[in-house]
Amino acid sequence: MATRKKSKGKGRAKAASRKVVKLKSKAVAAKKANGNGHLPRPSSKGWGQAGKALTGVRILDFTHVQSGPTCTQLLAWLGADVIKVERPGVGDITRGQLVDVKGADSLYFTMLNHNKRSITIDSKHPQGRRVLDELIKICDVLVENFAPGALDRMGLTWEHIHKRNPRMIVASVKGFGPGPYEDCKVYENVAQCAGGSASTTGFREGPPLVTGAQIGDSGTGLHLALGIVSALFQRNRTGRGQKVLAAMQDGVLNLCRVKLRDQQRLKAGPLTEYSQYGESVPFGASVPRAGNDSGGGQPGWILKCKGWESDPDAYIYFITQAPVWGEICDLIGEPTWKTDAEYATPRARLPKLKKIFERIEQWTMTKSKFEVMELCNKVDIPVGPILSMKEIAEEPSLRKTGTVVEVDHPTRGKYLTVGNPIKLSDSISEVKRSPLLGEHTDEILKDVLKLPAKDIAEIKNSGALSAPKKEEKAA
Ligand code: CAO
């Protein structure tokens, strides 16, 4: 009996294991046939109706000024719940910088902190630390851009955070990565200088220049956001958080990589696409400033357009792209340049770029930048009008796409901002005004942390969430 039972059991086990193998191989086959078949079934909800890309991700936002806030604003637009921690009474220092409306948060602050919630916490107060520890337990990512060592001085070391929440990702912007300058405080222009941008920007005869694009701050914020999203993706596999670091010097250098390319090309001889070559000025040991030369293999320059004498932005960037050389010659009235051996090939043109651009400019100066744009686009010549911020602010197509948005704010009224520049068809961004200082403190303690009323009262009475009271003057 026992033997029969055993053999029956064995048979059942064999059959079951055959079934498992069959099912497994079916799953493998399905995955092979449809590479990502392991994902949930495609949602049947309408586009933009199935939540947002980062719905469910909660960010503990310890950022200030520009680099960090750029990153967390982007994550908020993509659907993350961003809880901005600010110092009681003061908040992010930019709230009060470059103020244009008395008593209201500055545009500096509002334009970098949309779609976030604000809680005020003194992170050095024991009761403040208690609230922060609770937040650490329920958040997915902590983002900060304090001066080096400041987070540790608050007691929020990686070990402290990781112990409370091993799944938490800790993301930082610092000025420099590990090395001789790691302890330095850094602002935008310092990063532009240390990352290779300033030495390669400007005119050869002039000093190094910083650019208007905030490649050190906003550029690094973007890099950090990508690091965070990647760490979230990896966490799906590993179950654990990790540290993410974006150093501003590294971020700027990444955006200047074509200049490091040119530095190495110098060994092989002069950089023939730089106008310096055409002007027979010898190259030195480092990549020179190239004025308005194009960064790629297609020569370009900024040319005057009609009205340049009074309008500082009546200019156009003109690229003499090789495949449309014939069209350029026809348009500017030099049809013989199409076949003239002195002009017909890109190589022949290189030493004469200055003369060529002067001739093209004679033509562009007879037209407005928009007329040049229209005529050139018709024949596929790449050109770019120099748009002023006023023109950009008033451009209807940018309003239509949500790249420029008008936002209403309770204390400052309506203002313009730049919306999410990254458009996802199933994760639509609405731009919500920035929070007032501590606007969501109660909501976060009650609804997010679900602290009992008694604990909330105790924390509040301790003074950990409010500005220190000014000492009363003796009568
Ligand atoms: N409660 C209590 N203390 C708080 C607090 C809070 N909620 N929030 C901040 N603080 C404290 C910090 O703990 C720090 O105190 P300690 O120096 O005693 O440790 C103090 O405020 C100042 O922080 P900080 O040094 O970061 O600020 P700063 O204005 O002196 O420097 C900056 C600003 C940007 C130069 C520096 O933060 C930095 O180098 N950050 C990294 C690089 C970066 O992001 N730069 C881009 C800035 S945008 O141009």
JSON list of N, CA, C and O in Angstrom, two decimals, residues 179 206 227 245 307 348 456:
[
{"chain": "A", "resi": 179, "resn": "GLY", "atom": "N", "xyz": [37.75, 64.80, -4.80]},
{"chain": "A", "resi": 179, "resn": "GLY", "atom": "CA", "xyz": [39.00, 65.36, -5.31]},
{"chain": "A", "resi": 179, "resn": "GLY", "atom": "C", "xyz": [39.36, 66.62, -4.56]},
{"chain": "A", "resi": 179, "resn": "GLY", "atom": "O", "xyz": [38.78, 66.92, -3.51]},
{"chain": "A", "resi": 206, "resn": "GLY", "atom": "N", "xyz": [38.82, 88.29, -26.81]},
{"chain": "A", "resi": 206, "resn": "GLY", "atom": "CA", "xyz": [38.24, 88.77, -25.55]},
{"chain": "A", "resi": 206, "resn": "GLY", "atom": "C", "xyz": [38.43, 87.80, -24.40]},
{"chain": "A", "resi": 206, "resn": "GLY", "atom": "O", "xyz": [39.02, 86.72, -24.55]},
{"chain": "A", "resi": 227, "resn": "GLY", "atom": "N", "xyz": [19.54, 60.45, -13.10]},
{"chain": "A", "resi": 227, "resn": "GLY", "atom": "CA", "xyz": [20.15, 59.51, -12.15]},
{"chain": "A", "resi": 227, "resn": "GLY", "atom": "C", "xyz": [19.10, 58.94, -11.21]},
{"chain": "A", "resi": 227, "resn": "GLY", "atom": "O", "xyz": [19.09, 57.73, -10.91]},
{"chain": "A", "resi": 245, "resn": "LEU", "atom": "N", "xyz": [24.96, 60.92, -7.31]},
{"chain": "A", "resi": 245, "resn": "LEU", "atom": "CA", "xyz": [25.67, 62.20, -7.22]},
{"chain": "A", "resi": 245, "resn": "LEU", "atom": "C", "xyz": [25.80, 62.82, -8.60]},
{"chain": "A", "resi": 245, "resn": "LEU", "atom": "O", "xyz": [26.23, 62.15, -9.55]},
{"chain": "A", "resi": 307, "resn": "GLY", "atom": "N", "xyz": [17.37, 96.16, -39.63]},
{"chain": "A", "resi": 307, "resn": "GLY", "atom": "CA", "xyz": [17.01, 96.76, -38.34]},
{"chain": "A", "resi": 307, "resn": "GLY", "atom": "C", "xyz": [18.05, 96.57, -37.25]},
{"chain": "A", "resi": 307, "resn": "GLY", "atom": "O", "xyz": [17.84, 96.99, -36.11]},
{"chain": "A", "resi": 348, "resn": "ALA", "atom": "N", "xyz": [37.30, 73.76, -50.10]},
{"chain": "A", "resi": 348, "resn": "ALA", "atom": "CA", "xyz": [37.75, 75.00, -50.75]},
{"chain": "A", "resi": 348, "resn": "ALA", "atom": "C", "xyz": [37.20, 76.22, -50.01]},
{"chain": "A", "resi": 348, "resn": "ALA", "atom": "O", "xyz": [37.85, 77.27, -49.97]},
{"chain": "A", "resi": 456, "resn": "ILE", "atom": "N", "xyz": [1.12, 65.75, 17.05]},
{"chain": "A", "resi": 456, "resn": "ILE", "atom": "CA", "xyz": [1.25, 66.96, 16.24]},
{"chain": "A", "resi": 456, "resn": "ILE", "atom": "C", "xyz": [1.34, 68.18, 17.15]},
{"chain": "A", "resi": 456, "resn": "ILE", "atom": "O", "xyz": [2.20, 69.04, 16.98]}
]
